[in-house]
XYZ file of C-alpha atoms in Angstrom:
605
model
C -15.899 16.721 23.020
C -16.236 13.535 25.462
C -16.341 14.401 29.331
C -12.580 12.960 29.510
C -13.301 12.448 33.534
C -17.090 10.918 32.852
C -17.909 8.143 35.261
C -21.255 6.339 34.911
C -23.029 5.348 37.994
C -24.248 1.239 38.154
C -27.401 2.151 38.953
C -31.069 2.100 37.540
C -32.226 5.383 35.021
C -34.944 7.433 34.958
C -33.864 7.937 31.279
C -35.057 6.280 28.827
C -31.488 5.371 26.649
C -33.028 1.963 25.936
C -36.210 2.794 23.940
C -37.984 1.104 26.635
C -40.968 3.089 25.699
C -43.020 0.349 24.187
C -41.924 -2.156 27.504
C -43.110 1.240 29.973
C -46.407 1.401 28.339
C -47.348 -2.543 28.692
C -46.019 -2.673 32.370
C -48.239 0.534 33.124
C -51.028 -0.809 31.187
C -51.281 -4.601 33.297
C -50.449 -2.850 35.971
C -53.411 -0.331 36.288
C -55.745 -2.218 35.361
C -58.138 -3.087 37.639
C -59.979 -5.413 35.843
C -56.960 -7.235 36.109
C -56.552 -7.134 39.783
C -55.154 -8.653 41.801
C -52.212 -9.477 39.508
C -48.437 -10.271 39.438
C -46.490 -8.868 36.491
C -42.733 -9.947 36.178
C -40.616 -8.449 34.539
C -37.470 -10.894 33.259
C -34.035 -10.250 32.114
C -30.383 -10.794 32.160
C -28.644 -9.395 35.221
C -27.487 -5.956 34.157
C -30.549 -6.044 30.998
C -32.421 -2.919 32.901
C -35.186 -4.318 34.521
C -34.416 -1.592 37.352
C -34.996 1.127 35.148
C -37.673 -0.050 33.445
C -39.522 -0.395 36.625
C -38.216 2.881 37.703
C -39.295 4.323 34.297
C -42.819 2.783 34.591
C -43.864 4.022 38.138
C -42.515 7.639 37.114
C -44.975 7.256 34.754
C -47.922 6.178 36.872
C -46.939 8.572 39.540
C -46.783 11.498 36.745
C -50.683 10.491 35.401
C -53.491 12.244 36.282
C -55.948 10.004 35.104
C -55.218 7.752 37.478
C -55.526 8.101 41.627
C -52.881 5.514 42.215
C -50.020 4.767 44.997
C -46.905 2.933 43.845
C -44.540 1.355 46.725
C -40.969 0.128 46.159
C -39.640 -3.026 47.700
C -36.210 -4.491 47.221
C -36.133 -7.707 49.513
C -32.057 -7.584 49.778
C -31.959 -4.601 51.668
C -34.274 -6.493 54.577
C -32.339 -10.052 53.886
C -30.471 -11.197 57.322
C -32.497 -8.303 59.525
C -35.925 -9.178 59.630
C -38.837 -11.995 58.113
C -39.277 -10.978 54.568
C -43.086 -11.430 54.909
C -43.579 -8.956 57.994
C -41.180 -6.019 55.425
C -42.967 -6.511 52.790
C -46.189 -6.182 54.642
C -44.695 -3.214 56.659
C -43.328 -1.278 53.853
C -46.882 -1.342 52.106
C -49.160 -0.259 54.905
C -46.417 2.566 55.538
C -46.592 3.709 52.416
C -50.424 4.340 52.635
C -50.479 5.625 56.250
C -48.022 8.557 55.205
C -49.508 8.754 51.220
C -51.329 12.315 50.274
C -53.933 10.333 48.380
C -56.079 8.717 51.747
C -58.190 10.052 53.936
C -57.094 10.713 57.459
C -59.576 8.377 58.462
C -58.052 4.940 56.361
C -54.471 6.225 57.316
C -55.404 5.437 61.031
C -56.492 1.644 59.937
C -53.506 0.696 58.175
C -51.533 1.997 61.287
C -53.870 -0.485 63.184
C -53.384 -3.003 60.665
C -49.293 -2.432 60.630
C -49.534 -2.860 64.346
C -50.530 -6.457 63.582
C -47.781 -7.219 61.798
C -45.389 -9.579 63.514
C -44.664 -12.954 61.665
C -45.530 -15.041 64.691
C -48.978 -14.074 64.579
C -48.981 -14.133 60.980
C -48.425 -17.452 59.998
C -47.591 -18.981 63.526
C -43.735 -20.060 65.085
C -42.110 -22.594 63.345
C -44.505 -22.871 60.545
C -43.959 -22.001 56.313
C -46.679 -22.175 53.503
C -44.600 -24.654 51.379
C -44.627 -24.816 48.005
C -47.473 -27.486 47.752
C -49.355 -25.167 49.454
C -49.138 -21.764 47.144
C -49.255 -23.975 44.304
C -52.708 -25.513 45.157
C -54.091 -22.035 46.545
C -53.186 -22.798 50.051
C -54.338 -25.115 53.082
C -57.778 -24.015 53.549
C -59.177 -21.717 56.012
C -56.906 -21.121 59.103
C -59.982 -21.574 61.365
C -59.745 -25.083 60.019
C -56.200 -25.792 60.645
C -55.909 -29.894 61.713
C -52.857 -31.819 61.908
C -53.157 -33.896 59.106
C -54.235 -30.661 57.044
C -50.642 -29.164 57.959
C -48.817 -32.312 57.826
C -49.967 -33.220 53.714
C -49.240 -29.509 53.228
C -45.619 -29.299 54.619
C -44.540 -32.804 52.961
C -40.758 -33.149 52.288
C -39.900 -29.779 53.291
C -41.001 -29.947 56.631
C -37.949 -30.742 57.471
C -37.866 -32.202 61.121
C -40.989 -31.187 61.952
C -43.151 -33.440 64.254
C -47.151 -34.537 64.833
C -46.296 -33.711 68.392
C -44.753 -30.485 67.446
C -47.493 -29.491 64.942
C -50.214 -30.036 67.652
C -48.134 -28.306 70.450
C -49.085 -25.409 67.914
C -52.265 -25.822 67.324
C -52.878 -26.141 70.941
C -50.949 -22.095 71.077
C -54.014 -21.046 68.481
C -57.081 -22.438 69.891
C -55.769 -20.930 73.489
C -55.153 -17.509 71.773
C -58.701 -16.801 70.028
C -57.503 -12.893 69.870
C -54.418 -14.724 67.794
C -56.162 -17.067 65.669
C -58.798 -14.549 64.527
C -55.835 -11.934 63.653
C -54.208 -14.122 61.786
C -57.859 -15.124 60.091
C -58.764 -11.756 59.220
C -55.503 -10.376 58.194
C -56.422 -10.503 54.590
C -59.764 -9.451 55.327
C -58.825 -6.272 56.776
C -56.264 -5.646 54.188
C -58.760 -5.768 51.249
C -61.261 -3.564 52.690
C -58.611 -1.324 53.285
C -58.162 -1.524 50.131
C -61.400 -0.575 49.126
C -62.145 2.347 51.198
C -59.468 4.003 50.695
C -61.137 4.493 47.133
C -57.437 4.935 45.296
C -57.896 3.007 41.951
C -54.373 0.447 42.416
C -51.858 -0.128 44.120
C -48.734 -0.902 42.593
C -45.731 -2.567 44.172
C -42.599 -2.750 42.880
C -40.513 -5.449 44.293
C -36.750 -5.400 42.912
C -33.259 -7.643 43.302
C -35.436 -10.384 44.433
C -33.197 -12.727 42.360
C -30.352 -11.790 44.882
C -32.077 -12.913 47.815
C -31.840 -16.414 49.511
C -35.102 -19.212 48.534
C -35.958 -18.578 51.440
C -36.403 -15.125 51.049
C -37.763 -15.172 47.701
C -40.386 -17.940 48.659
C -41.624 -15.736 51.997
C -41.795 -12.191 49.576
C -44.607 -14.549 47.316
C -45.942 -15.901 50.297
C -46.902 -12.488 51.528
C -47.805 -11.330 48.271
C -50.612 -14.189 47.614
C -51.663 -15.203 51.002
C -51.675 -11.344 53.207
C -51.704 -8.856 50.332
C -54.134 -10.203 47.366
C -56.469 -8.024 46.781
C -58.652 -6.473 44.252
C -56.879 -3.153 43.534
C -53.691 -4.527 44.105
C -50.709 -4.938 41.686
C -46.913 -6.536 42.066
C -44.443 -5.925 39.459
C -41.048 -8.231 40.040
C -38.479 -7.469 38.263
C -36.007 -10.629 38.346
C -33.484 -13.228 36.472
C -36.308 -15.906 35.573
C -33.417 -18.485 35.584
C -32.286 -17.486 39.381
C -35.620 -17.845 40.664
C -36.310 -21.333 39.094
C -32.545 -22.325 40.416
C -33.462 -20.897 44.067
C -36.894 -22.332 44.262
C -35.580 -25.920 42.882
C -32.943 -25.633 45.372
C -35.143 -25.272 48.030
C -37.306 -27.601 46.519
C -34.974 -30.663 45.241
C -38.439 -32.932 44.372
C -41.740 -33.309 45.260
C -43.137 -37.056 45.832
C -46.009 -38.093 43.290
C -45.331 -35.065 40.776
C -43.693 -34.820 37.343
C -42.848 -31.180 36.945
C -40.049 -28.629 36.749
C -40.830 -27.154 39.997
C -39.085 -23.644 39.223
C -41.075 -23.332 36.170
C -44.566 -24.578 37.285
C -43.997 -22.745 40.935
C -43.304 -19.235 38.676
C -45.518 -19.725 36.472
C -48.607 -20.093 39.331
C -47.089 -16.932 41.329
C -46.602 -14.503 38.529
C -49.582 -13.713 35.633
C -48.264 -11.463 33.302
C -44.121 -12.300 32.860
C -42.424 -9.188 30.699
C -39.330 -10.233 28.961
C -36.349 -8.100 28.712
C -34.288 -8.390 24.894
C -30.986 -8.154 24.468
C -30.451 -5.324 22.784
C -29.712 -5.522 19.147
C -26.191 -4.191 17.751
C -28.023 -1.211 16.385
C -28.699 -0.699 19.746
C -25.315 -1.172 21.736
C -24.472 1.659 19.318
C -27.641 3.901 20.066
C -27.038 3.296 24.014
C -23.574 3.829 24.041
C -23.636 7.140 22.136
C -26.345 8.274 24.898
C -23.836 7.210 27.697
C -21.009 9.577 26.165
C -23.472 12.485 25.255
C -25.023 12.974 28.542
C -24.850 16.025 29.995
C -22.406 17.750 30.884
C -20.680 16.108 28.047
C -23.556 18.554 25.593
C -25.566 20.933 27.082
C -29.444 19.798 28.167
C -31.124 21.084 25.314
C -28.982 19.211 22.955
C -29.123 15.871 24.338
C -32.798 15.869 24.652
C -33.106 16.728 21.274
C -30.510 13.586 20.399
C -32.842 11.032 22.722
C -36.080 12.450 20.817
C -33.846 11.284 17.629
C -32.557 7.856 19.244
C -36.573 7.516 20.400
C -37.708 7.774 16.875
C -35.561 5.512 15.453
C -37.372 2.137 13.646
C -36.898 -1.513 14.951
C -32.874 -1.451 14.528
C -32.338 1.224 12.429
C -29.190 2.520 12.984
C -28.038 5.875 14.231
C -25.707 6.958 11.811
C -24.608 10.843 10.841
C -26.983 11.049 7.653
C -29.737 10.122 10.034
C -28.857 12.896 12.338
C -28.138 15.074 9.130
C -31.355 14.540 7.989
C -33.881 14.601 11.205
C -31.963 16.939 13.473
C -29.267 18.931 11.735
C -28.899 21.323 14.173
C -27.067 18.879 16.648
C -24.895 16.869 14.166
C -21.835 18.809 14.890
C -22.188 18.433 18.841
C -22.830 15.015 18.739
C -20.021 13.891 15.593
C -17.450 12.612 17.638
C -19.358 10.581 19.936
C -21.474 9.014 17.910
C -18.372 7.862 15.641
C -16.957 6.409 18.834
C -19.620 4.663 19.772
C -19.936 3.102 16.399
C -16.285 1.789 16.800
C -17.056 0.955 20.722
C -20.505 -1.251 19.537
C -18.718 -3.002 15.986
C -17.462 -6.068 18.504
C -18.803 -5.272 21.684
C -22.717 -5.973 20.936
C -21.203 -9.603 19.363
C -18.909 -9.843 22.792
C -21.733 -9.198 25.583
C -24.881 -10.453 23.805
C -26.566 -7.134 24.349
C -26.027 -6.827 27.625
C -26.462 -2.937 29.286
C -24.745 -3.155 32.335
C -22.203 -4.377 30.398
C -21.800 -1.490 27.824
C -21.330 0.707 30.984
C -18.468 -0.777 32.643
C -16.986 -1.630 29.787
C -16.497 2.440 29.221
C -15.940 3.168 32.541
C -13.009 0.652 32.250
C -12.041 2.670 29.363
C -12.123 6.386 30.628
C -11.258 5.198 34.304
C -7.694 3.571 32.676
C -7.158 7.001 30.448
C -7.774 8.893 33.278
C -4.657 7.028 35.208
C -2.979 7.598 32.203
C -3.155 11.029 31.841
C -2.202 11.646 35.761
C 1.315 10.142 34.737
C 1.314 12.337 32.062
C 0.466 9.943 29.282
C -2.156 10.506 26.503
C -4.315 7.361 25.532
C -6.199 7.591 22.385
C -9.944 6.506 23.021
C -10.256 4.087 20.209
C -6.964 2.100 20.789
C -7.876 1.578 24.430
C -11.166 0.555 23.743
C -10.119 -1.659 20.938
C -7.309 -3.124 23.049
C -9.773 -4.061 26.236
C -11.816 -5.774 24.281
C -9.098 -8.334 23.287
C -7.699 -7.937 26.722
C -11.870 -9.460 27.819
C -12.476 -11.576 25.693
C -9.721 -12.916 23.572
C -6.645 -12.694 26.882
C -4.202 -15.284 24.617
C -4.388 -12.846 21.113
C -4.670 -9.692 23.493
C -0.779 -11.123 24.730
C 0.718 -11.545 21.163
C -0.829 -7.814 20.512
C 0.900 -6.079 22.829
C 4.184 -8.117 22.071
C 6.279 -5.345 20.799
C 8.669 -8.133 19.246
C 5.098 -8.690 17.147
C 5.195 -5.181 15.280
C 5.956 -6.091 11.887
C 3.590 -9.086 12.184
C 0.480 -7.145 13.322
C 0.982 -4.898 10.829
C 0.403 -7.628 8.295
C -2.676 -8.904 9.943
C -4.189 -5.820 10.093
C -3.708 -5.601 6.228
C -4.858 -8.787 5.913
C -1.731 -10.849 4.659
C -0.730 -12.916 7.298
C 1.479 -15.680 6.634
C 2.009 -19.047 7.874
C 4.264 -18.783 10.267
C 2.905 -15.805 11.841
C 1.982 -16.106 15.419
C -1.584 -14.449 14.333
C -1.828 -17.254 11.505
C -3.706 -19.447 13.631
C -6.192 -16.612 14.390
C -7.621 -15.796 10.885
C -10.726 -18.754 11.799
C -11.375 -17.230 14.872
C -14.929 -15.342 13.988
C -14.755 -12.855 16.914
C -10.900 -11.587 16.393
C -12.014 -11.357 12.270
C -14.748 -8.736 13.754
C -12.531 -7.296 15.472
C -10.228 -6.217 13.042
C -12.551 -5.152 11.237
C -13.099 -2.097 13.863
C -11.271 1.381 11.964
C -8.347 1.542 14.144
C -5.062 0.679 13.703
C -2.669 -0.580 16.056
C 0.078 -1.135 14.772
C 2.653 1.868 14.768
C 1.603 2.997 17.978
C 2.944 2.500 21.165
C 1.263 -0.278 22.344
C 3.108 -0.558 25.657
C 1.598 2.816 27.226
C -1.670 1.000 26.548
C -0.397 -2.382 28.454
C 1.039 -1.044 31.381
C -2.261 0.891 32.392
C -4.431 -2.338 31.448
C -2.568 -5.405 32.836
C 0.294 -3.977 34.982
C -2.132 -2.087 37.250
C -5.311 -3.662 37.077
C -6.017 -7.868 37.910
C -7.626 -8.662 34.932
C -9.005 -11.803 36.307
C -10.738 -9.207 38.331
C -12.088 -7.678 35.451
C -13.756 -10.556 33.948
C -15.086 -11.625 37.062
C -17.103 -7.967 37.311
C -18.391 -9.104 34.117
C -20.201 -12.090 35.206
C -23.665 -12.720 36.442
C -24.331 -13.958 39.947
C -25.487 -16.882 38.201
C -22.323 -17.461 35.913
C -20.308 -16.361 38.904
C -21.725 -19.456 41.322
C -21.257 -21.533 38.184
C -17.335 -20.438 37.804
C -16.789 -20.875 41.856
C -18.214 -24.620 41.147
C -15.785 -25.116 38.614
C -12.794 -24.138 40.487
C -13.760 -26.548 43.402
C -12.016 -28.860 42.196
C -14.622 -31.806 43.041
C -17.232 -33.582 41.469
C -20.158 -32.701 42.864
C -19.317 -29.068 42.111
C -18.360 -29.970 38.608
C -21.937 -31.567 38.113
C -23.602 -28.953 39.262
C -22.073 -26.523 37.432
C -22.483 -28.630 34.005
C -26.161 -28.748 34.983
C -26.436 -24.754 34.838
C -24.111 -24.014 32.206
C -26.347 -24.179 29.607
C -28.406 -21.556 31.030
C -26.006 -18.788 30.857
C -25.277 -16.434 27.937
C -22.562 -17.170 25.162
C -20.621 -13.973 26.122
C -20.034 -15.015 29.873
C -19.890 -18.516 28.665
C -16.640 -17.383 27.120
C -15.293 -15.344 30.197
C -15.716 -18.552 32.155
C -13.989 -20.411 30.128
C -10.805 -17.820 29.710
C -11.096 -17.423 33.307
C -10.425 -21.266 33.801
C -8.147 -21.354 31.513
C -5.935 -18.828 32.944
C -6.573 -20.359 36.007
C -5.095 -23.549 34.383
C -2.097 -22.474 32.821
C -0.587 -20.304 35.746
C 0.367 -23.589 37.539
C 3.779 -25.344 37.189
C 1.777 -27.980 35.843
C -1.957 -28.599 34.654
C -3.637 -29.363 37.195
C -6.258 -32.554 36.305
C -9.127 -31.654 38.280
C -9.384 -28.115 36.944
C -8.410 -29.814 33.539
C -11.265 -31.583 33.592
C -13.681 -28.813 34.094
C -12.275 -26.887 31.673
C -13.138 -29.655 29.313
C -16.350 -30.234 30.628
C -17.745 -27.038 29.798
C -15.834 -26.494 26.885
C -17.239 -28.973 24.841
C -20.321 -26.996 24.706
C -21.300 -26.231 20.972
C -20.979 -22.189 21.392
C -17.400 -22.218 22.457
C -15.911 -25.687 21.466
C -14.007 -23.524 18.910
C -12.415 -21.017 21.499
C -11.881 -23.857 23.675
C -9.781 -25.617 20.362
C -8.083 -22.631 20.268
C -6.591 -22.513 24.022
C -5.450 -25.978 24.099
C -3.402 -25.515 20.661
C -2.319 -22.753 22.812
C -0.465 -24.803 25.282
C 2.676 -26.361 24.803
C 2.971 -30.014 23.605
C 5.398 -30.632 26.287
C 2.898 -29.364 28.810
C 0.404 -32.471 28.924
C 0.445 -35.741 30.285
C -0.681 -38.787 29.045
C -3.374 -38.784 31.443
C -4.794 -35.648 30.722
C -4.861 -36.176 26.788
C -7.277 -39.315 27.810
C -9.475 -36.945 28.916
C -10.043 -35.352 25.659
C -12.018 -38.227 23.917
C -15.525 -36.493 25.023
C -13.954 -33.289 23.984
C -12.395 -34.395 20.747
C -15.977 -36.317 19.781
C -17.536 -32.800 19.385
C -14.879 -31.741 17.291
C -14.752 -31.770 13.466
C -12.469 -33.918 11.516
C -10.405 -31.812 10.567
C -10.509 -29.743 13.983
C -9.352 -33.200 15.708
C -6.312 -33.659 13.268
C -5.234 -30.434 14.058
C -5.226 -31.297 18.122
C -3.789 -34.271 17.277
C -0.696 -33.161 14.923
C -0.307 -30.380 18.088
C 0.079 -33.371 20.881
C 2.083 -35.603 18.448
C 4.854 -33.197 18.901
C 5.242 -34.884 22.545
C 6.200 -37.988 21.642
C 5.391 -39.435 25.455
C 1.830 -38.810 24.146
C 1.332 -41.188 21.329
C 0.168 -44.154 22.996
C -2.759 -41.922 25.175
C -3.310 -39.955 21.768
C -3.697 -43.856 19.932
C -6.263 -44.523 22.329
C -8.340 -41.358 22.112
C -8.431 -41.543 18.658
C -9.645 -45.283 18.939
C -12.619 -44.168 21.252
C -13.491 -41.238 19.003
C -12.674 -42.957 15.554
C -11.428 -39.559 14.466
C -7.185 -39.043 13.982
């Protein structure tokens, strides 16, 4: 039986639900190699794909090898963001983490508390003055010993910001009076490496997480540190990270730089990190496999039973799919203990693998959506069946206008027939039957109709903001993208247009229902919001949803002015897909004259 109160934490796993195995062994692999060192490994994925855990997975297993005489060190930059220089943590954390380590002699633990005395960023790189990006992309400025004016001034460029000759050599004039200073700052690296290398340990492995939360700054000072303080042979750094959110930070840091014709995100990440990892999404066969793992964990089945279901999940082919016969035939003895769940998670995974793109984090609160609302439910004494609430929030996600004529009760008789498949056409789901994602959907072995659908309403929209819920769904990326949109301004509108294509379908979607709610609650549609609704809805992956929502609206609804801003909408739009937009607006007859000219510039009626 499910654990009706089970709650899953948003956190990285130690467990393997993924079948990361085959990504664990490659990270460990680079990363203890010291014929590869120094190296940077990153590991990229979608926020919420599990880079956490696989980093968490892969120093559990370095840290459980005995072949190996290796210290691992764990960095998230976010936690040190506002407090202190990112460059002096990351440092700090490191030489901690040797000084207090089993593995070193007593002897080596007493230099890196010498060494971590020496940490302060003044005397590390010198007040006022960043290693730009010119700089780590060409390997640096030269020897510190050699530091000149002109040598800083060609290295700092554009993003030196208001920096000064006069200012530059009231510096250098601080370094050659401090020789204790300058020769610190000289031998910093030095002293690090033959740390290093007495302490006779084989690597060291750093794990720096959530760096694609932190500020450019922040993310260019944690790679600064890394190449220019902490490069050494022995030395590892495994990032996990959005690969799209550091480009974005680094180019907005970096706008241009004079003379060059590059994508600075992708040439600046490409110098910094070696070895880049890539995340998957995970396959449908795989939503299923990691969902059924979230509802069998213990307590839900005793220990011994769920490790014997992960062995099975673990053995499982390039997406082969967990199914009952499988169970039946590899591990019999847990079929019975794991029927239920695995059934559910079959009808959980049908649309939600096509709905999130594969997304983990997603899976997760998705259920804890589910079992949080039938938890409420059951404190007011009312019993939610599992599968209708999970079938209902996904409509309620991802499809908010057909979730609405669902729970219509004044809709029974009609849902009953588009369940069966013999909708009419003048049914209110007519319009619906071209919509790939609701045909999925239906196609998920529970019925709706005949139940009390209201129960089910009341503990979804009544108590919760569903715009609230979407949101939570959304990337930071997607999210910054959404806030542009709603600005109501140009600029913000461009910029968001710019990064749209980067995002996944699945949020894709959410921002555009989240607009479009956003739209339609005013007393009238607003133009500027109109506009960006348009302007990201003409994108190829959602042009049909977006087709769908304006049909939605009432004729009476638009003005002339906004139908003139359909043209670059409409020109996307099949013929036939533009008749039917254009036999919707025709029933407002104040409309024909803007809908004359659209069709004019688009040559499509």
């Amino acid at each position: 039986m499910v654990n009706k109160k089970r709650i899953w934490q948003d956190s990285e796993t130690e467990i393997d639900f993924l079948n990361f195995g085959y990504l664990v062994d490659l990270v460990v692999d680079l990363a203890t190699n010291r014929d590869l060192s120094p190296s940077t490994i990153g590991i990229y994925g979608d926020w919420g794909s599990g880079k956490s855990s696989l980093m968490r997975m892969a120093q559990n297993k370095i840290e459980l090898s005995d072949d190996k005489k290796v210290i691992c060190v764990r960095f998230n930059g976010w936690l040190f963001e506002g407090y202190e220089d990112a460059k002096t943590s990351l440092c700090g954390v490191i030489l901690d983490e040797i000084r207090n380590s089993s593995k070193v002699l007593p002897a080596i633990k007493a230099k890196a508390t010498k060494l971590l005395k020496k940490i302060d960023v003044n005397k590390l790189l010198g007040k006022g003055i960043k290693l730009t990006l010119d700089g780590i992309l060409t390997g640096g400025i030269g020897t510190l010993s050699a530091l000149t004016i002109k040598s800083i001034m060609n290295s700092l460029r554009e993003s030196a910001g208001s920096i000064t000759a006069e200012q530059v050599e009231e510096l250098l004039n601080k370094f050659r009076a401090d020789e204790n200073t300058r020769e610190e700052i000289k031998s910093f690296q030095n002293e690090f490496a033959k740390l290093i290398e007495d302490s006779r340990i084989d690597q060291l492995v750093v794990f720096i997480d959530e760096l694609d939360r932190c500020t450019p700054d922040t993310i260019l000072e944690v790679f600064e540190a890394m190449r220019l303080f902490l490069f050494a042979k022995g030395t590892s750094f495994i990032i996990g990270a959005d690969e799209r959110l550091i480009q974005y930070a680094i180019k907005t840091k970096y706008k241009e730089v004079l003379g060059n014709n590059l994508d600075i995100g992708k040439e600046y990440l490409e110098k910094v990190i070696q070895y880049p990892v890539n995340i998957p999404n995970l396959t449908p066969s795989e939503v299923e496999q990691y969902i059924a793992c979230l509802l069998l964990v213990p307590p839900t089945i005793e220990q011994q039973v769920f490790d014997e279901f992960l062995q099975a999940v673990h053995s499982l082919g390039p997406d082969q799919e967990l199914s009952l016969s499988f169970l039946q035939e590899k591990h019999p003895s847990i079929v019975n203990d794991c029927h239920t769940e695995v059934t559910l998670a079959k009808q959980f995974s049908s649309v939600l693998a096509f709905s999130i793109n594969g997304n983990p984090r997603q899976c997760k609160r998705f259920l804890n959506t589910v079992f949080m609302r039938k938890q409420l439910a059951k404190s007011r004494g009312v019993s939610l069946e599992e599968g209708i609430l999970a079938k209902l929030l996904l409509a309620e996600y991802f499809k908010p206008a057909f979730y609405n004529l669902l729970v219509d009760a004044s809709n029974e008789s009609e849902l009953k027939k588009f369940e069966a498949g013999k909708v009419e056409a003048g049914s209110p789901f007519h319009k619906w039957l071209e919509d790939k994602w609701v045909s999925s959907w239906n196609q998920i072995p529970v019925k709706l109709s005949g139940k009390k659908l209201s129960d089910y309403h009341y503990f979804s929209k009544s108590r919760f903001k569903t715009e609230d819920s979407l949101e939570n769904l959304l990337s930071s990326l997607s999210r910054r993208v959404y806030l542009q949109l709603l600005s109501r301004t140009e600029s913000g509108r461009i910029v968001a247009e710019e990064q749209f294509p980067n995002i996944q379908k699945p949020e894709k979607a959410i921002i555009a229902s989240l607009m479009f709610r956003q739209l339609i609650a005013e007393s009238e549609l607003d133009s500027d919001l109109f506009t960006s609704f348009i302007c990201i809805g003409k994108q190829s992956d959602i042009k049909d949803d977006t087709l769908l929502q304006l049909l939605s609206v009432p004729a009476v609804r638009y003005s002339p002015g906004l139908v003139g801003q359909l043209s670059g909408f409409m020109s996307v739009l099949s013929t036939e897909q533009c008749s039917k937009l254009h036999t919707h607006l025709s029933e407002n007859p104040s409309l024909k004259t803007a809908l004359e000219v659209v069709s004019r510039v688009t040559n499509k009626s």
